[in-house]
Short mmCIF file of C-alpha atoms and ligand atoms in Angstrom, two decimals:
data_model
loop_
_atom_site.label_atom_id
_atom_site.label_comp_id
_atom_site.label_asym_id
_atom_site.label_seq_id
_atom_site.Cartn_x
_atom_site.Cartn_y
_atom_site.Cartn_z
CA MET A 1 -2.47 10.80 12.65
CA ARG A 2 -5.82 9.12 12.12
CA THR A 3 -8.92 10.24 14.02
CA VAL A 4 -11.05 7.20 14.76
CA ILE A 5 -14.27 5.98 16.29
CA ILE A 6 -13.97 2.38 17.46
CA ASP A 7 -17.14 0.28 17.49
CA THR A 8 -16.60 -2.73 19.70
CA ASP A 9 -18.08 -5.74 21.53
CA PRO A 10 -15.41 -6.56 24.14
CA GLY A 11 -14.54 -9.38 23.98
CA THR A 12 -10.97 -10.38 24.71
CA ASP A 13 -9.46 -9.58 21.32
CA ASP A 14 -11.37 -6.29 21.29
CA ALA A 15 -9.61 -5.49 24.58
CA LEU A 16 -6.19 -5.96 22.97
CA ALA A 17 -7.30 -3.84 20.00
CA LEU A 18 -8.41 -1.03 22.33
CA MET A 19 -5.04 -1.17 24.10
CA MET A 20 -3.27 -0.73 20.76
CA ALA A 21 -5.41 2.24 19.77
CA LEU A 22 -5.02 3.93 23.17
CA ASN A 23 -1.24 3.45 23.09
CA SER A 24 -0.70 4.46 19.46
CA ALA A 25 0.82 7.86 18.74
CA ASP A 26 -0.68 7.60 15.25
CA MET A 27 -4.30 7.37 16.41
CA LEU A 28 -6.61 9.94 18.02
CA ILE A 29 -9.71 8.27 19.50
CA GLU A 30 -12.72 10.56 18.97
CA GLY A 31 -14.93 8.04 20.74
CA ILE A 32 -15.83 4.44 21.35
CA THR A 33 -19.24 2.94 20.60
CA THR A 34 -20.48 -0.33 22.05
CA VAL A 35 -22.51 -3.11 20.49
CA GLY A 36 -23.70 -6.50 21.62
CA GLY A 37 -22.07 -9.52 20.04
CA ASN A 38 -19.37 -11.37 21.96
CA ALA A 39 -21.23 -10.29 25.08
CA THR A 40 -24.55 -8.69 25.88
CA LEU A 41 -24.67 -4.95 25.30
CA SER A 42 -24.62 -4.47 29.06
CA ASP A 43 -21.44 -6.53 29.48
CA SER A 44 -19.89 -5.03 26.35
CA THR A 45 -20.48 -1.50 27.66
CA TYR A 46 -19.34 -2.39 31.20
CA ASN A 47 -16.15 -3.90 29.75
CA THR A 48 -15.52 -0.92 27.50
CA LEU A 49 -15.89 1.56 30.37
CA GLY A 50 -13.79 -0.65 32.64
CA LEU A 51 -11.04 -1.06 30.04
CA LEU A 52 -11.01 2.67 29.31
CA GLU A 53 -10.78 3.56 33.02
CA HIS A 54 -8.08 0.94 33.61
CA LEU A 55 -6.01 1.93 30.58
CA ASP A 56 -6.69 5.65 30.20
CA GLY A 57 -7.51 6.55 33.81
CA LYS A 58 -10.53 7.75 35.76
CA GLN A 59 -10.15 11.16 34.11
CA SER A 60 -10.46 9.74 30.61
CA VAL A 61 -12.30 12.15 28.33
CA ILE A 62 -12.90 9.63 25.55
CA PRO A 63 -16.70 9.35 25.13
CA VAL A 64 -18.34 5.92 25.15
CA ALA A 65 -21.71 5.82 23.37
CA VAL A 66 -23.97 2.82 23.80
CA GLY A 67 -25.34 1.10 20.71
CA ALA A 68 -27.41 -1.87 19.67
CA ASP A 69 -28.43 -4.69 21.97
CA ARG A 70 -29.70 -6.75 19.04
CA PRO A 71 -29.10 -7.07 15.30
CA LEU A 72 -31.41 -5.56 12.69
CA ARG A 73 -33.41 -8.79 12.98
CA GLY A 74 -33.52 -11.33 15.79
CA SER A 75 -31.01 -11.33 18.63
CA PHE A 76 -27.27 -11.70 19.22
CA THR A 77 -26.05 -15.16 20.16
CA ASN A 78 -23.02 -14.01 22.22
CA ALA A 79 -19.73 -15.94 22.59
CA TYR A 80 -19.07 -16.25 26.33
CA HIS A 81 -17.70 -19.74 25.70
CA VAL A 82 -14.91 -18.11 23.71
CA HIS A 83 -14.26 -14.95 25.72
CA GLY A 84 -15.04 -16.12 29.25
CA SER A 85 -17.41 -14.94 31.96
CA GLY A 86 -18.54 -11.36 31.61
CA GLY A 87 -17.07 -11.34 28.10
CA LEU A 88 -13.47 -10.74 29.21
CA GLY A 89 -12.74 -13.77 31.42
CA VAL A 90 -10.91 -11.53 33.87
CA ARG A 91 -12.86 -9.11 36.07
CA LEU A 92 -11.98 -5.41 36.03
CA PRO A 93 -12.89 -3.02 38.85
CA ALA A 94 -16.39 -1.57 38.38
CA PRO A 95 -15.99 1.55 36.23
CA THR A 96 -16.91 5.01 37.52
CA LEU A 97 -16.92 6.42 33.98
CA GLU A 98 -20.42 6.96 32.56
CA PRO A 99 -21.64 6.46 28.97
CA HIS A 100 -22.23 9.44 26.68
CA GLY A 101 -25.82 10.66 26.30
CA MET A 102 -26.08 9.94 22.58
CA SER A 103 -26.71 6.53 21.07
CA ALA A 104 -23.86 4.98 19.08
CA ALA A 105 -25.46 5.82 15.72
CA GLU A 106 -26.20 9.41 16.80
CA PHE A 107 -22.65 9.78 18.10
CA ILE A 108 -21.05 8.49 14.88
CA CYS A 109 -23.18 10.87 12.77
CA ASP A 110 -22.60 13.83 15.09
CA ARG A 111 -18.83 13.43 15.26
CA ALA A 112 -18.41 12.66 11.56
CA ALA A 113 -20.37 15.78 10.61
CA GLY A 114 -18.48 17.98 13.03
CA SER A 115 -14.99 16.68 12.41
CA ALA A 116 -12.40 18.90 10.70
CA ASP A 117 -10.70 15.82 9.28
CA ARG A 118 -12.55 12.80 7.94
CA LEU A 119 -13.03 10.15 10.58
CA THR A 120 -12.19 6.49 10.28
CA VAL A 121 -14.60 4.03 11.85
CA ILE A 122 -12.98 0.81 13.06
CA ALA A 123 -15.71 -1.81 13.44
CA LEU A 124 -14.74 -4.71 15.68
CA GLY A 125 -18.16 -6.27 16.25
CA PRO A 126 -21.43 -6.85 14.42
CA LEU A 127 -22.09 -3.95 12.03
CA THR A 128 -25.46 -2.98 13.49
CA ASN A 129 -24.40 0.47 14.77
CA ILE A 130 -22.62 1.33 11.54
CA ALA A 131 -25.64 0.37 9.44
CA ALA A 132 -27.89 2.43 11.73
CA ALA A 133 -25.60 5.45 11.40
CA LEU A 134 -25.47 5.15 7.60
CA ASP A 135 -29.24 4.80 7.51
CA SER A 136 -29.93 7.82 9.71
CA CYS A 137 -27.44 10.17 8.03
CA PRO A 138 -26.84 9.46 4.33
CA ASP A 139 -24.11 12.15 4.18
CA LEU A 140 -21.98 9.84 6.32
CA VAL A 141 -20.87 7.88 3.24
CA ASP A 142 -18.90 10.89 2.00
CA ALA A 143 -17.90 12.17 5.43
CA LEU A 144 -15.84 9.14 6.42
CA ALA A 145 -12.26 8.51 5.39
CA GLU A 146 -12.74 4.75 5.74
CA ILE A 147 -14.60 2.03 7.57
CA VAL A 148 -12.19 -0.71 8.65
CA VAL A 149 -14.19 -3.84 9.39
CA MET A 150 -12.97 -6.92 11.20
CA GLY A 151 -15.21 -9.54 9.66
CA GLY A 152 -15.91 -12.03 6.92
CA ALA A 153 -14.34 -15.19 5.58
CA PHE A 154 -13.73 -14.93 1.83
CA ASP A 155 -11.54 -17.81 0.78
CA VAL A 156 -11.35 -19.72 4.08
CA PRO A 157 -13.93 -21.44 6.29
CA GLY A 158 -15.86 -19.43 8.83
CA ASN A 159 -15.48 -19.61 12.61
CA VAL A 160 -19.17 -19.83 13.53
CA THR A 161 -20.31 -22.09 10.69
CA PRO A 162 -18.23 -23.51 7.84
CA HIS A 163 -19.35 -20.49 5.83
CA ALA A 164 -19.54 -17.50 8.18
CA GLU A 165 -17.39 -15.39 10.47
CA PHE A 166 -18.95 -14.30 13.79
CA ASN A 167 -19.37 -10.52 13.33
CA ILE A 168 -21.02 -10.92 9.93
CA HIS A 169 -23.09 -13.93 11.01
CA GLU A 170 -24.46 -11.99 14.01
CA ASP A 171 -25.98 -9.33 11.73
CA PRO A 172 -25.77 -10.17 8.01
CA TRP A 173 -28.39 -7.54 7.20
CA ALA A 174 -26.28 -4.77 8.69
CA ALA A 175 -23.21 -6.12 6.90
CA ASN A 176 -25.02 -6.02 3.57
CA ALA A 177 -26.05 -2.42 4.23
CA VAL A 178 -22.50 -1.35 5.07
CA PHE A 179 -20.87 -3.15 2.14
CA ALA A 180 -23.50 -1.77 -0.28
CA SER A 181 -23.42 1.79 1.08
CA GLY A 182 -20.65 3.00 -1.21
CA ALA A 183 -18.57 4.08 1.78
CA PRO A 184 -14.85 3.19 1.46
CA VAL A 185 -14.59 -0.08 3.39
CA THR A 186 -11.55 -2.22 4.12
CA VAL A 187 -12.63 -5.62 5.34
CA VAL A 188 -10.16 -7.67 7.39
CA GLY A 189 -11.43 -11.22 7.42
CA LEU A 190 -10.35 -14.58 8.73
CA ASP A 191 -8.32 -15.05 5.54
CA VAL A 192 -5.72 -12.76 7.13
CA THR A 193 -6.56 -12.61 10.85
CA HIS A 194 -6.01 -16.36 11.27
CA ARG A 195 -2.40 -15.78 10.19
CA THR A 196 -1.67 -13.61 13.22
CA SER A 197 -1.81 -15.05 16.72
CA MET A 198 -0.21 -15.32 20.14
CA HIS A 199 0.94 -18.87 20.88
CA ARG A 200 0.44 -20.63 24.21
CA ARG A 201 4.10 -21.63 24.21
CA ASP A 202 5.23 -17.97 24.08
CA GLY A 203 3.60 -17.08 27.40
CA PRO A 204 3.20 -16.00 30.12
CA GLU A 205 4.91 -12.79 29.00
CA TRP A 206 3.38 -12.37 25.57
CA PHE A 207 3.68 -8.62 26.20
CA GLU A 208 6.77 -7.15 27.84
CA GLY A 209 7.00 -4.69 30.67
CA ALA A 210 4.84 -3.56 33.57
CA SER A 211 2.48 -1.14 31.86
CA ASN A 212 -1.25 -1.50 32.52
CA SER A 213 -1.77 -2.71 28.96
CA ALA A 214 1.03 -5.29 29.06
CA VAL A 215 -0.03 -6.66 32.46
CA LEU A 216 -3.75 -6.79 31.58
CA GLY A 217 -3.02 -8.20 28.12
CA ASN A 218 -1.01 -11.02 29.69
CA ARG A 219 -3.77 -11.64 32.27
CA ILE A 220 -6.40 -11.94 29.54
CA LEU A 221 -4.31 -14.33 27.42
CA ALA A 222 -3.29 -16.45 30.44
CA ASP A 223 -6.94 -16.74 31.45
CA ARG A 224 -7.99 -17.87 27.98
CA PHE A 225 -5.23 -20.46 27.67
CA ARG A 226 -5.99 -21.70 31.19
CA ALA A 227 -9.73 -21.93 30.49
CA CYS A 228 -9.39 -23.59 27.07
CA ASP A 229 -7.06 -26.60 27.25
CA ASP A 230 -7.16 -27.17 23.51
CA LEU A 231 -6.42 -23.54 22.63
CA GLN A 232 -2.89 -23.27 21.24
CA GLU A 233 -3.20 -19.97 19.36
CA PHE A 234 -5.09 -16.80 20.37
CA TYR A 235 -5.99 -15.22 17.03
CA LEU A 236 -5.35 -11.49 16.78
CA GLN A 237 -8.61 -10.72 14.97
CA ASP A 238 -9.54 -7.22 16.14
CA PRO A 239 -5.91 -6.25 16.80
CA GLN A 240 -5.19 -6.82 13.11
CA ALA A 241 -7.97 -4.40 12.14
CA VAL A 242 -6.37 -1.71 14.31
CA ALA A 243 -2.95 -2.59 12.88
CA ALA A 244 -4.40 -2.14 9.39
CA ALA A 245 -5.76 1.29 10.34
CA ILE A 246 -2.33 2.32 11.68
CA ALA A 247 -0.27 0.74 8.89
CA PRO A 248 -2.53 0.06 5.88
CA ASP A 249 0.35 -1.37 3.84
CA VAL A 250 0.49 -4.34 6.20
CA LEU A 251 -2.42 -5.68 4.13
CA THR A 252 -2.76 -6.56 0.45
CA CYS A 253 -6.31 -5.82 -0.68
CA ARG A 254 -8.45 -6.33 -3.76
CA PRO A 255 -11.39 -4.08 -4.62
CA ALA A 256 -14.71 -5.86 -4.76
CA ARG A 257 -18.42 -5.68 -4.43
CA VAL A 258 -19.35 -7.78 -1.41
CA SER A 259 -22.73 -9.31 -0.69
CA VAL A 260 -23.73 -11.34 2.35
CA LEU A 261 -26.13 -14.27 2.48
CA THR A 262 -28.76 -13.71 5.15
CA ASP A 263 -30.69 -16.95 5.39
CA GLY A 264 -30.29 -20.69 5.75
CA ASP A 265 -27.15 -22.70 6.42
CA GLU A 266 -24.97 -20.17 4.64
CA ARG A 267 -26.23 -17.16 6.64
CA GLY A 268 -23.36 -14.71 7.06
CA ARG A 269 -21.35 -15.99 4.10
CA THR A 270 -19.45 -13.13 2.43
CA LEU A 271 -19.42 -13.29 -1.37
CA PRO A 272 -16.85 -11.05 -3.13
CA GLU A 273 -17.14 -9.99 -6.76
CA TYR A 274 -13.58 -8.82 -7.47
CA GLY A 275 -12.64 -6.28 -10.12
CA GLY A 276 -14.08 -3.11 -8.70
CA GLY A 277 -16.33 -1.74 -6.00
CA SER A 278 -16.02 0.24 -2.78
CA VAL A 279 -14.94 -2.66 -0.57
CA ASN A 280 -11.24 -3.49 -0.28
CA VAL A 281 -11.01 -7.16 0.71
CA ALA A 282 -7.80 -8.09 2.54
CA VAL A 283 -6.33 -11.08 0.71
CA ASP A 284 -2.86 -11.12 2.25
CA VAL A 285 -1.02 -9.76 5.29
CA ASP A 286 2.56 -9.21 6.39
CA ALA A 287 1.85 -11.36 9.43
CA ASP A 288 5.22 -10.92 11.16
CA ARG A 289 4.98 -7.15 10.88
CA ALA A 290 1.39 -7.12 12.11
CA VAL A 291 2.24 -9.24 15.17
CA ARG A 292 5.27 -7.03 15.90
CA LEU A 293 3.00 -3.98 15.81
CA VAL A 294 0.50 -5.60 18.19
CA ARG A 295 3.25 -6.58 20.60
CA SER A 296 5.03 -3.24 20.51
CA LEU A 297 1.87 -1.21 21.07
CA ILE A 298 0.71 -3.30 24.04
CA SER A 299 4.12 -3.88 25.65
CA ASN A 300 5.85 -1.24 27.77
CA SER A 301 3.70 1.64 26.55
O1 RIB B 401 -14.77 -13.55 14.37
C1 RIB B 401 -13.98 -12.76 15.21
C2 RIB B 401 -14.68 -11.49 15.57
O2 RIB B 401 -15.89 -11.78 16.28
C3 RIB B 401 -13.87 -10.62 16.54
O3 RIB B 401 -14.23 -9.28 16.38
C4 RIB B 401 -14.31 -11.12 17.88
O4 RIB B 401 -14.11 -10.14 18.91
C5 RIB B 401 -15.78 -11.31 17.64
O5 RIB B 401 -16.42 -10.04 17.77
CA1 CA B 402 -14.95 -8.02 18.38
#
């Protein structure tokens, strides 16, 4: 059993990742923190509360703490063209759940310090909240079991520019701070996430059964394929980060020091220096097993 805090910017693939975590018997969710990125912080938080209420019920006791509405410098660019209106494409009923009183960074520090077992942070959006938490409580580096990051493009092109993946590009300064912190980081980049996807041809029942997660997961995918005529594969980016937290051996990783370019055309480019360091870079994935895990956790549960 892994106790986790999920930092997220839902976002359609974030939604699938949250479904997996909520349905997994191997994961205890200590809390969810929201960040801008795919959507504005307001939409990201609305979607997180709405997803939690829809999937875990109106009585859900999982805290949602609100984080950064902008990166350490500048502003988020958002990706509504990818994820659809409101950041999810589909509209959930307005949530009645309310956010926690602490900020995301305060919440991460508070729960990490007070946890009997070492928490894992699963970062599915720009790393702004994680960098803020590391900056405000230096003991966090030793208090965490792991930070699993969906982000980066190490030996493949980026998805925002030829050099950079979205989460890192949105806040390269925060990414540098997290990768340089010395905390144990596993970074799940496009090198592996682009090898796991749901194909248009396999719908409309990508997920089996009538559970809330299966039905909503199918609605989200159907909406994306309907909205984007040229989309043939929905990449399981954030879901693969959750899969890696549940079954770490699904990935093959290499230890490295990772730096991030912050300016110019190559802003957000992740540069690994293999051979040692606190960052485990995912260089291979058992793609069939990862997709099976995504499907099984969202179907029927
Ligand atoms: O590049 C993909 C990542 O950026 C995913 O986390 C997606 O949700 C967006 O946040
Ligand atoms: Ca995300």
